[in-house]
Amino acid sequence: MNKKQIHPVKSAKSGAKQLNRVKKVVKKNVEKAQASGAELQKMALKEYDKIKKQMDATSKKVEVYVKKNPAKAAAISAGIGMALGAVAGILAAGGEKKKK
């Protein structure tokens, strides 16, 4: 039988070269992922600021409405409270009717 002999030094050098190539690819992918993460964070902060401004504007509009129409605002609040109370009661009862 004629077996091909593997030279240990050549094999080690080849493995080291391959390892370096893999290392470069992994490093490049990590850098891309970090850049993508930073970009996503930047976008999320922009959206947060945008939503916060919208919520502040809406809050001011509600405040003005309540000051101009206190009776209507109280009636609306009472209606919303009753609706939420009814929903909470149904959920607490498990949605089942009591048997007589």
PDB file of N, CA and C in Angstrom:
ATOM      1  N   MET A   1       0.826  -1.177   0.000  1.00  0.00           N
ATOM      2  CA  MET A   1       0.000   0.000   0.000  1.00  0.00           C
ATOM      3  C   MET A   1       0.871   1.241   0.000  1.00  0.00           C
ATOM      4  N   ASN A   2       0.460   2.174  -0.811  1.00  0.00           N
ATOM      5  CA  ASN A   2       1.195   3.412  -0.940  1.00  0.00           C
ATOM      6  C   ASN A   2       0.348   4.542  -0.357  1.00  0.00           C
ATOM      7  N   LYS A   3       0.618   4.891   0.876  1.00  0.00           N
ATOM      8  CA  LYS A   3      -0.148   5.954   1.536  1.00  0.00           C
ATOM      9  C   LYS A   3       0.558   7.285   1.361  1.00  0.00           C
ATOM     10  N   LYS A   4      -0.236   8.323   1.143  1.00  0.00           N
ATOM     11  CA  LYS A   4       0.314   9.667   1.004  1.00  0.00           C
ATOM     12  C   LYS A   4       0.626  10.197   2.401  1.00  0.00           C
ATOM     13  N   GLN A   5       1.840  10.644   2.584  1.00  0.00           N
ATOM     14  CA  GLN A   5       2.242  11.163   3.882  1.00  0.00           C
ATOM     15  C   GLN A   5       1.918  12.657   3.971  1.00  0.00           C
ATOM     16  N   ILE A   6       1.451  13.056   5.133  1.00  0.00           N
ATOM     17  CA  ILE A   6       1.136  14.466   5.365  1.00  0.00           C
ATOM     18  C   ILE A   6       2.305  15.076   6.116  1.00  0.00           C
ATOM     19  N   HIS A   7       2.819  16.158   5.572  1.00  0.00           N
ATOM     20  CA  HIS A   7       3.936  16.847   6.202  1.00  0.00           C
ATOM     21  C   HIS A   7       3.375  17.751   7.294  1.00  0.00           C
ATOM     22  N   PRO A   8       3.765  17.561   8.557  1.00  0.00           N
ATOM     23  CA  PRO A   8       3.170  18.307   9.660  1.00  0.00           C
ATOM     24  C   PRO A   8       3.374  19.824   9.576  1.00  0.00           C
ATOM     25  N   VAL A   9       4.522  20.280   9.114  1.00  0.00           N
ATOM     26  CA  VAL A   9       4.789  21.721   9.044  1.00  0.00           C
ATOM     27  C   VAL A   9       3.917  22.367   7.967  1.00  0.00           C
ATOM     28  N   LYS A  10       3.848  21.716   6.796  1.00  0.00           N
ATOM     29  CA  LYS A  10       3.018  22.249   5.712  1.00  0.00           C
ATOM     30  C   LYS A  10       1.549  22.261   6.129  1.00  0.00           C
ATOM     31  N   SER A  11       1.131  21.219   6.811  1.00  0.00           N
ATOM     32  CA  SER A  11      -0.253  21.122   7.264  1.00  0.00           C
ATOM     33  C   SER A  11      -0.567  22.234   8.272  1.00  0.00           C
ATOM     34  N   ALA A  12       0.361  22.501   9.168  1.00  0.00           N
ATOM     35  CA  ALA A  12       0.167  23.554  10.169  1.00  0.00           C
ATOM     36  C   ALA A  12       0.102  24.925   9.505  1.00  0.00           C
ATOM     37  N   LYS A  13       0.977  25.173   8.527  1.00  0.00           N
ATOM     38  CA  LYS A  13       0.975  26.467   7.821  1.00  0.00           C
ATOM     39  C   LYS A  13      -0.322  26.656   7.052  1.00  0.00           C
ATOM     40  N   SER A  14      -0.788  25.592   6.412  1.00  0.00           N
ATOM     41  CA  SER A  14      -2.039  25.652   5.659  1.00  0.00           C
ATOM     42  C   SER A  14      -3.214  25.934   6.598  1.00  0.00           C
ATOM     43  N   GLY A  15      -3.216  25.269   7.732  1.00  0.00           N
ATOM     44  CA  GLY A  15      -4.273  25.487   8.723  1.00  0.00           C
ATOM     45  C   GLY A  15      -4.245  26.909   9.267  1.00  0.00           C
ATOM     46  N   ALA A  16      -3.045  27.442   9.482  1.00  0.00           N
ATOM     47  CA  ALA A  16      -2.911  28.806   9.990  1.00  0.00           C
ATOM     48  C   ALA A  16      -3.423  29.820   8.969  1.00  0.00           C
ATOM     49  N   LYS A  17      -3.114  29.587   7.693  1.00  0.00           N
ATOM     50  CA  LYS A  17      -3.599  30.486   6.635  1.00  0.00           C
ATOM     51  C   LYS A  17      -5.123  30.465   6.568  1.00  0.00           C
ATOM     52  N   GLN A  18      -5.670  29.263   6.630  1.00  0.00           N
ATOM     53  CA  GLN A  18      -7.125  29.127   6.576  1.00  0.00           C
ATOM     54  C   GLN A  18      -7.769  29.797   7.791  1.00  0.00           C
ATOM     55  N   LEU A  19      -7.157  29.634   8.949  1.00  0.00           N
ATOM     56  CA  LEU A  19      -7.664  30.252  10.166  1.00  0.00           C
ATOM     57  C   LEU A  19      -7.638  31.773  10.052  1.00  0.00           C
ATOM     58  N   ASN A  20      -6.581  32.326   9.477  1.00  0.00           N
ATOM     59  CA  ASN A  20      -6.493  33.777   9.290  1.00  0.00           C
ATOM     60  C   ASN A  20      -7.580  34.283   8.348  1.00  0.00           C
ATOM     61  N   ARG A  21      -7.857  33.514   7.285  1.00  0.00           N
ATOM     62  CA  ARG A  21      -8.920  33.920   6.357  1.00  0.00           C
ATOM     63  C   ARG A  21     -10.270  33.933   7.069  1.00  0.00           C
ATOM     64  N   VAL A  22     -10.522  32.895   7.853  1.00  0.00           N
ATOM     65  CA  VAL A  22     -11.777  32.817   8.604  1.00  0.00           C
ATOM     66  C   VAL A  22     -11.853  33.972   9.605  1.00  0.00           C
ATOM     67  N   LYS A  23     -10.746  34.262  10.259  1.00  0.00           N
ATOM     68  CA  LYS A  23     -10.696  35.348  11.242  1.00  0.00           C
ATOM     69  C   LYS A  23     -11.048  36.687  10.589  1.00  0.00           C
ATOM     70  N   LYS A  24     -10.515  36.936   9.401  1.00  0.00           N
ATOM     71  CA  LYS A  24     -10.798  38.189   8.688  1.00  0.00           C
ATOM     72  C   LYS A  24     -12.273  38.292   8.317  1.00  0.00           C
ATOM     73  N   VAL A  25     -12.835  37.179   7.850  1.00  0.00           N
ATOM     74  CA  VAL A  25     -14.251  37.174   7.469  1.00  0.00           C
ATOM     75  C   VAL A  25     -15.125  37.421   8.697  1.00  0.00           C
ATOM     76  N   VAL A  26     -14.813  36.758   9.798  1.00  0.00           N
ATOM     77  CA  VAL A  26     -15.591  36.930  11.024  1.00  0.00           C
ATOM     78  C   VAL A  26     -15.480  38.373  11.520  1.00  0.00           C
ATOM     79  N   LYS A  27     -14.274  38.924  11.492  1.00  0.00           N
ATOM     80  CA  LYS A  27     -14.061  40.305  11.940  1.00  0.00           C
ATOM     81  C   LYS A  27     -14.881  41.275  11.091  1.00  0.00           C
ATOM     82  N   LYS A  28     -14.874  41.050   9.783  1.00  0.00           N
ATOM     83  CA  LYS A  28     -15.628  41.909   8.868  1.00  0.00           C
ATOM     84  C   LYS A  28     -17.129  41.822   9.170  1.00  0.00           C
ATOM     85  N   ASN A  29     -17.621  40.604   9.415  1.00  0.00           N
ATOM     86  CA  ASN A  29     -19.042  40.417   9.727  1.00  0.00           C
ATOM     87  C   ASN A  29     -19.422  41.060  11.060  1.00  0.00           C
ATOM     88  N   VAL A  30     -18.536  40.978  12.034  1.00  0.00           N
ATOM     89  CA  VAL A  30     -18.788  41.610  13.335  1.00  0.00           C
ATOM     90  C   VAL A  30     -18.867  43.125  13.173  1.00  0.00           C
ATOM     91  N   GLU A  31     -17.955  43.695  12.385  1.00  0.00           N
ATOM     92  CA  GLU A  31     -17.967  45.142  12.151  1.00  0.00           C
ATOM     93  C   GLU A  31     -19.253  45.575  11.447  1.00  0.00           C
ATOM     94  N   LYS A  32     -19.695  44.770  10.482  1.00  0.00           N
ATOM     95  CA  LYS A  32     -20.954  45.082   9.785  1.00  0.00           C
ATOM     96  C   LYS A  32     -22.127  45.036  10.764  1.00  0.00           C
ATOM     97  N   ALA A  33     -22.143  44.013  11.618  1.00  0.00           N
ATOM     98  CA  ALA A  33     -23.235  43.869  12.584  1.00  0.00           C
ATOM     99  C   ALA A  33     -23.249  45.039  13.569  1.00  0.00           C
ATOM    100  N   GLN A  34     -22.067  45.460  14.009  1.00  0.00           N
ATOM    101  CA  GLN A  34     -21.989  46.589  14.930  1.00  0.00           C
ATOM    102  C   GLN A  34     -22.485  47.868  14.262  1.00  0.00           C
ATOM    103  N   ALA A  35     -22.108  48.069  13.018  1.00  0.00           N
ATOM    104  CA  ALA A  35     -22.563  49.253  12.285  1.00  0.00           C
ATOM    105  C   ALA A  35     -24.078  49.221  12.107  1.00  0.00           C
ATOM    106  N   SER A  36     -24.612  48.042  11.800  1.00  0.00           N
ATOM    107  CA  SER A  36     -26.064  47.906  11.637  1.00  0.00           C
ATOM    108  C   SER A  36     -26.778  48.177  12.958  1.00  0.00           C
ATOM    109  N   GLY A  37     -26.225  47.667  14.039  1.00  0.00           N
ATOM    110  CA  GLY A  37     -26.819  47.896  15.357  1.00  0.00           C
ATOM    111  C   GLY A  37     -26.823  49.368  15.720  1.00  0.00           C
ATOM    112  N   ALA A  38     -25.732  50.056  15.422  1.00  0.00           N
ATOM    113  CA  ALA A  38     -25.658  51.489  15.704  1.00  0.00           C
ATOM    114  C   ALA A  38     -26.678  52.253  14.872  1.00  0.00           C
ATOM    115  N   GLU A  39     -26.832  51.861  13.623  1.00  0.00           N
ATOM    116  CA  GLU A  39     -27.803  52.517  12.736  1.00  0.00           C
ATOM    117  C   GLU A  39     -29.229  52.276  13.231  1.00  0.00           C
ATOM    118  N   LEU A  40     -29.521  51.050  13.656  1.00  0.00           N
ATOM    119  CA  LEU A  40     -30.854  50.739  14.191  1.00  0.00           C
ATOM    120  C   LEU A  40     -31.141  51.542  15.459  1.00  0.00           C
ATOM    121  N   GLN A  41     -30.140  51.673  16.305  1.00  0.00           N
ATOM    122  CA  GLN A  41     -30.311  52.444  17.536  1.00  0.00           C
ATOM    123  C   GLN A  41     -30.598  53.909  17.201  1.00  0.00           C
ATOM    124  N   LYS A  42     -29.876  54.435  16.233  1.00  0.00           N
ATOM    125  CA  LYS A  42     -30.066  55.824  15.804  1.00  0.00           C
ATOM    126  C   LYS A  42     -31.488  56.030  15.273  1.00  0.00           C
ATOM    127  N   MET A  43     -31.962  55.087  14.457  1.00  0.00           N
ATOM    128  CA  MET A  43     -33.314  55.173  13.904  1.00  0.00           C
ATOM    129  C   MET A  43     -34.366  55.086  15.010  1.00  0.00           C
ATOM    130  N   ALA A  44     -34.142  54.193  15.976  1.00  0.00           N
ATOM    131  CA  ALA A  44     -35.093  54.030  17.075  1.00  0.00           C
ATOM    132  C   ALA A  44     -35.184  55.309  17.906  1.00  0.00           C
ATOM    133  N   LEU A  45     -34.055  55.950  18.158  1.00  0.00           N
ATOM    134  CA  LEU A  45     -34.063  57.192  18.928  1.00  0.00           C
ATOM    135  C   LEU A  45     -34.798  58.305  18.183  1.00  0.00           C
ATOM    136  N   LYS A  46     -34.625  58.355  16.866  1.00  0.00           N
ATOM    137  CA  LYS A  46     -35.343  59.357  16.069  1.00  0.00           C
ATOM    138  C   LYS A  46     -36.849  59.133  16.166  1.00  0.00           C
ATOM    139  N   GLU A  47     -37.270  57.875  16.045  1.00  0.00           N
ATOM    140  CA  GLU A  47     -38.697  57.554  16.137  1.00  0.00           C
ATOM    141  C   GLU A  47     -39.237  57.874  17.524  1.00  0.00           C
ATOM    142  N   TYR A  48     -38.453  57.574  18.552  1.00  0.00           N
ATOM    143  CA  TYR A  48     -38.864  57.879  19.923  1.00  0.00           C
ATOM    144  C   TYR A  48     -39.093  59.377  20.085  1.00  0.00           C
ATOM    145  N   ASP A  49     -38.146  60.182  19.601  1.00  0.00           N
ATOM    146  CA  ASP A  49     -38.284  61.638  19.697  1.00  0.00           C
ATOM    147  C   ASP A  49     -39.522  62.128  18.951  1.00  0.00           C
ATOM    148  N   LYS A  50     -39.753  61.560  17.775  1.00  0.00           N
ATOM    149  CA  LYS A  50     -40.915  61.942  16.966  1.00  0.00           C
ATOM    150  C   LYS A  50     -42.219  61.627  17.704  1.00  0.00           C
ATOM    151  N   ILE A  51     -42.310  60.428  18.265  1.00  0.00           N
ATOM    152  CA  ILE A  51     -43.515  60.016  18.984  1.00  0.00           C
ATOM    153  C   ILE A  51     -43.702  60.854  20.244  1.00  0.00           C
ATOM    154  N   LYS A  52     -42.604  61.149  20.929  1.00  0.00           N
ATOM    155  CA  LYS A  52     -42.683  61.972  22.144  1.00  0.00           C
ATOM    156  C   LYS A  52     -43.236  63.352  21.814  1.00  0.00           C
ATOM    157  N   LYS A  53     -42.778  63.952  20.723  1.00  0.00           N
ATOM    158  CA  LYS A  53     -43.287  65.267  20.311  1.00  0.00           C
ATOM    159  C   LYS A  53     -44.775  65.194  19.986  1.00  0.00           C
ATOM    160  N   GLN A  54     -45.187  64.129  19.306  1.00  0.00           N
ATOM    161  CA  GLN A  54     -46.604  63.959  18.973  1.00  0.00           C
ATOM    162  C   GLN A  54     -47.446  63.799  20.241  1.00  0.00           C
ATOM    163  N   MET A  55     -46.938  63.033  21.197  1.00  0.00           N
ATOM    164  CA  MET A  55     -47.670  62.831  22.450  1.00  0.00           C
ATOM    165  C   MET A  55     -47.771  64.140  23.235  1.00  0.00           C
ATOM    166  N   ASP A  56     -46.698  64.918  23.251  1.00  0.00           N
ATOM    167  CA  ASP A  56     -46.731  66.212  23.938  1.00  0.00           C
ATOM    168  C   ASP A  56     -47.756  67.141  23.294  1.00  0.00           C
ATOM    169  N   ALA A  57     -47.781  67.172  21.968  1.00  0.00           N
ATOM    170  CA  ALA A  57     -48.742  68.021  21.251  1.00  0.00           C
ATOM    171  C   ALA A  57     -50.173  67.574  21.540  1.00  0.00           C
ATOM    172  N   THR A  58     -50.402  66.267  21.539  1.00  0.00           N
ATOM    173  CA  THR A  58     -51.740  65.744  21.823  1.00  0.00           C
ATOM    174  C   THR A  58     -52.148  66.065  23.254  1.00  0.00           C
ATOM    175  N   SER A  59     -51.225  65.933  24.170  1.00  0.00           N
ATOM    176  CA  SER A  59     -51.498  66.238  25.575  1.00  0.00           C
ATOM    177  C   SER A  59     -51.913  67.701  25.738  1.00  0.00           C
ATOM    178  N   LYS A  60     -51.227  68.592  25.048  1.00  0.00           N
ATOM    179  CA  LYS A  60     -51.574  70.017  25.119  1.00  0.00           C
ATOM    180  C   LYS A  60     -52.959  70.268  24.530  1.00  0.00           C
ATOM    181  N   LYS A  61     -53.283  69.587  23.425  1.00  0.00           N
ATOM    182  CA  LYS A  61     -54.608  69.743  22.814  1.00  0.00           C
ATOM    183  C   LYS A  61     -55.701  69.269  23.765  1.00  0.00           C
ATOM    184  N   VAL A  62     -55.456  68.150  24.437  1.00  0.00           N
ATOM    185  CA  VAL A  62     -56.435  67.622  25.393  1.00  0.00           C
ATOM    186  C   VAL A  62     -56.608  68.607  26.544  1.00  0.00           C
ATOM    187  N   GLU A  63     -55.510  69.141  27.016  1.00  0.00           N
ATOM    188  CA  GLU A  63     -55.564  70.097  28.120  1.00  0.00           C
ATOM    189  C   GLU A  63     -56.391  71.330  27.740  1.00  0.00           C
ATOM    190  N   VAL A  64     -56.174  71.853  26.550  1.00  0.00           N
ATOM    191  CA  VAL A  64     -56.934  73.009  26.068  1.00  0.00           C
ATOM    192  C   VAL A  64     -58.412  72.655  25.953  1.00  0.00           C
ATOM    193  N   TYR A  65     -58.715  71.478  25.410  1.00  0.00           N
ATOM    194  CA  TYR A  65     -60.106  71.050  25.247  1.00  0.00           C
ATOM    195  C   TYR A  65     -60.798  70.946  26.603  1.00  0.00           C
ATOM    196  N   VAL A  66     -60.110  70.351  27.566  1.00  0.00           N
ATOM    197  CA  VAL A  66     -60.696  70.176  28.899  1.00  0.00           C
ATOM    198  C   VAL A  66     -60.968  71.533  29.544  1.00  0.00           C
ATOM    199  N   LYS A  67     -60.058  72.477  29.364  1.00  0.00           N
ATOM    200  CA  LYS A  67     -60.265  73.812  29.944  1.00  0.00           C
ATOM    201  C   LYS A  67     -61.437  74.535  29.283  1.00  0.00           C
ATOM    202  N   LYS A  68     -61.603  74.345  27.979  1.00  0.00           N
ATOM    203  CA  LYS A  68     -62.689  75.015  27.258  1.00  0.00           C
ATOM    204  C   LYS A  68     -64.030  74.315  27.460  1.00  0.00           C
ATOM    205  N   ASN A  69     -64.012  73.009  27.634  1.00  0.00           N
ATOM    206  CA  ASN A  69     -65.242  72.208  27.731  1.00  0.00           C
ATOM    207  C   ASN A  69     -65.196  71.267  28.933  1.00  0.00           C
ATOM    208  N   PRO A  70     -65.203  71.802  30.141  1.00  0.00           N
ATOM    209  CA  PRO A  70     -65.065  70.918  31.308  1.00  0.00           C
ATOM    210  C   PRO A  70     -66.217  69.924  31.471  1.00  0.00           C
ATOM    211  N   ALA A  71     -67.423  70.339  31.156  1.00  0.00           N
ATOM    212  CA  ALA A  71     -68.569  69.433  31.323  1.00  0.00           C
ATOM    213  C   ALA A  71     -68.489  68.274  30.333  1.00  0.00           C
ATOM    214  N   LYS A  72     -68.189  68.584  29.082  1.00  0.00           N
ATOM    215  CA  LYS A  72     -68.049  67.524  28.068  1.00  0.00           C
ATOM    216  C   LYS A  72     -66.907  66.583  28.436  1.00  0.00           C
ATOM    217  N   ALA A  73     -65.794  67.166  28.872  1.00  0.00           N
ATOM    218  CA  ALA A  73     -64.633  66.347  29.226  1.00  0.00           C
ATOM    219  C   ALA A  73     -64.972  65.404  30.374  1.00  0.00           C
ATOM    220  N   ALA A  74     -65.715  65.903  31.362  1.00  0.00           N
ATOM    221  CA  ALA A  74     -66.111  65.062  32.498  1.00  0.00           C
ATOM    222  C   ALA A  74     -67.039  63.943  32.041  1.00  0.00           C
ATOM    223  N   ALA A  75     -67.974  64.267  31.148  1.00  0.00           N
ATOM    224  CA  ALA A  75     -68.900  63.249  30.641  1.00  0.00           C
ATOM    225  C   ALA A  75     -68.158  62.185  29.830  1.00  0.00           C
ATOM    226  N   ILE A  76     -67.232  62.626  29.009  1.00  0.00           N
ATOM    227  CA  ILE A  76     -66.437  61.676  28.206  1.00  0.00           C
ATOM    228  C   ILE A  76     -65.621  60.774  29.128  1.00  0.00           C
ATOM    229  N   SER A  77     -64.995  61.375  30.139  1.00  0.00           N
ATOM    230  CA  SER A  77     -64.187  60.594  31.085  1.00  0.00           C
ATOM    231  C   SER A  77     -65.042  59.578  31.828  1.00  0.00           C
ATOM    232  N   ALA A  78     -66.237  60.007  32.241  1.00  0.00           N
ATOM    233  CA  ALA A  78     -67.137  59.091  32.951  1.00  0.00           C
ATOM    234  C   ALA A  78     -67.552  57.939  32.041  1.00  0.00           C
ATOM    235  N   GLY A  79     -67.847  58.242  30.787  1.00  0.00           N
ATOM    236  CA  GLY A  79     -68.227  57.192  29.832  1.00  0.00           C
ATOM    237  C   GLY A  79     -67.107  56.199  29.604  1.00  0.00           C
ATOM    238  N   ILE A  80     -65.908  56.717  29.457  1.00  0.00           N
ATOM    239  CA  ILE A  80     -64.750  55.833  29.266  1.00  0.00           C
ATOM    240  C   ILE A  80     -64.540  54.978  30.510  1.00  0.00           C
ATOM    241  N   GLY A  81     -64.678  55.589  31.686  1.00  0.00           N
ATOM    242  CA  GLY A  81     -64.521  54.846  32.937  1.00  0.00           C
ATOM    243  C   GLY A  81     -65.544  53.737  33.079  1.00  0.00           C
ATOM    244  N   MET A  82     -66.791  54.029  32.705  1.00  0.00           N
ATOM    245  CA  MET A  82     -67.841  53.006  32.779  1.00  0.00           C
ATOM    246  C   MET A  82     -67.552  51.861  31.809  1.00  0.00           C
ATOM    247  N   ALA A  83     -67.115  52.202  30.603  1.00  0.00           N
ATOM    248  CA  ALA A  83     -66.813  51.162  29.607  1.00  0.00           C
ATOM    249  C   ALA A  83     -65.668  50.277  30.080  1.00  0.00           C
ATOM    250  N   LEU A  84     -64.620  50.899  30.602  1.00  0.00           N
ATOM    251  CA  LEU A  84     -63.487  50.115  31.102  1.00  0.00           C
ATOM    252  C   LEU A  84     -63.897  49.260  32.299  1.00  0.00           C
ATOM    253  N   GLY A  85     -64.746  49.815  33.165  1.00  0.00           N
ATOM    254  CA  GLY A  85     -65.241  49.050  34.305  1.00  0.00           C
ATOM    255  C   GLY A  85     -66.048  47.838  33.867  1.00  0.00           C
ATOM    256  N   ALA A  86     -66.881  48.020  32.848  1.00  0.00           N
ATOM    257  CA  ALA A  86     -67.681  46.901  32.335  1.00  0.00           C
ATOM    258  C   ALA A  86     -66.786  45.818  31.748  1.00  0.00           C
ATOM    259  N   VAL A  87     -65.789  46.233  30.992  1.00  0.00           N
ATOM    260  CA  VAL A  87     -64.856  45.261  30.402  1.00  0.00           C
ATOM    261  C   VAL A  87     -64.104  44.524  31.504  1.00  0.00           C
ATOM    262  N   ALA A  88     -63.648  45.268  32.516  1.00  0.00           N
ATOM    263  CA  ALA A  88     -62.926  44.638  33.624  1.00  0.00           C
ATOM    264  C   ALA A  88     -63.823  43.645  34.358  1.00  0.00           C
ATOM    265  N   GLY A  89     -65.095  44.004  34.539  1.00  0.00           N
ATOM    266  CA  GLY A  89     -66.039  43.099  35.196  1.00  0.00           C
ATOM    267  C   GLY A  89     -66.249  41.825  34.411  1.00  0.00           C
ATOM    268  N   ILE A  90     -66.372  41.955  33.097  1.00  0.00           N
ATOM    269  CA  ILE A  90     -66.547  40.774  32.238  1.00  0.00           C
ATOM    270  C   ILE A  90     -65.311  39.885  32.292  1.00  0.00           C
ATOM    271  N   LEU A  91     -64.143  40.511  32.225  1.00  0.00           N
ATOM    272  CA  LEU A  91     -62.901  39.730  32.278  1.00  0.00           C
ATOM    273  C   LEU A  91     -62.730  39.052  33.634  1.00  0.00           C
ATOM    274  N   ALA A  92     -63.088  39.756  34.705  1.00  0.00           N
ATOM    275  CA  ALA A  92     -62.960  39.183  36.045  1.00  0.00           C
ATOM    276  C   ALA A  92     -63.901  38.001  36.228  1.00  0.00           C
ATOM    277  N   ALA A  93     -65.059  38.062  35.593  1.00  0.00           N
ATOM    278  CA  ALA A  93     -66.026  36.969  35.704  1.00  0.00           C
ATOM    279  C   ALA A  93     -65.664  35.811  34.784  1.00  0.00           C
ATOM    280  N   GLY A  94     -64.647  35.982  33.993  1.00  0.00           N
ATOM    281  CA  GLY A  94     -64.235  34.915  33.084  1.00  0.00           C
ATOM    282  C   GLY A  94     -65.112  34.840  31.855  1.00  0.00           C
ATOM    283  N   GLY A  95     -65.933  35.843  31.629  1.00  0.00           N
ATOM    284  CA  GLY A  95     -66.778  35.866  30.445  1.00  0.00           C
ATOM    285  C   GLY A  95     -67.962  34.923  30.531  1.00  0.00           C
ATOM    286  N   GLU A  96     -68.188  34.315  31.690  1.00  0.00           N
ATOM    287  CA  GLU A  96     -69.290  33.359  31.840  1.00  0.00           C
ATOM    288  C   GLU A  96     -70.455  34.007  32.574  1.00  0.00           C
ATOM    289  N   LYS A  97     -71.664  33.655  32.180  1.00  0.00           N
ATOM    290  CA  LYS A  97     -72.858  34.128  32.877  1.00  0.00           C
ATOM    291  C   LYS A  97     -73.111  33.221  34.070  1.00  0.00           C
ATOM    292  N   LYS A  98     -73.632  33.828  35.133  1.00  0.00           N
ATOM    293  CA  LYS A  98     -73.955  33.039  36.323  1.00  0.00           C
ATOM    294  C   LYS A  98     -75.226  32.246  36.075  1.00  0.00           C
ATOM    295  N   LYS A  99     -75.241  31.002  36.554  1.00  0.00           N
ATOM    296  CA  LYS A  99     -76.435  30.158  36.437  1.00  0.00           C
ATOM    297  C   LYS A  99     -77.334  30.398  37.634  1.00  0.00           C
ATOM    298  N   LYS A 100     -78.647  30.411  37.389  1.00  0.00           N
ATOM    299  CA  LYS A 100     -79.606  30.624  38.487  1.00  0.00           C
ATOM    300  C   LYS A 100     -80.062  29.315  39.051  1.00  0.00           C
TER     301      LYS A 100
END
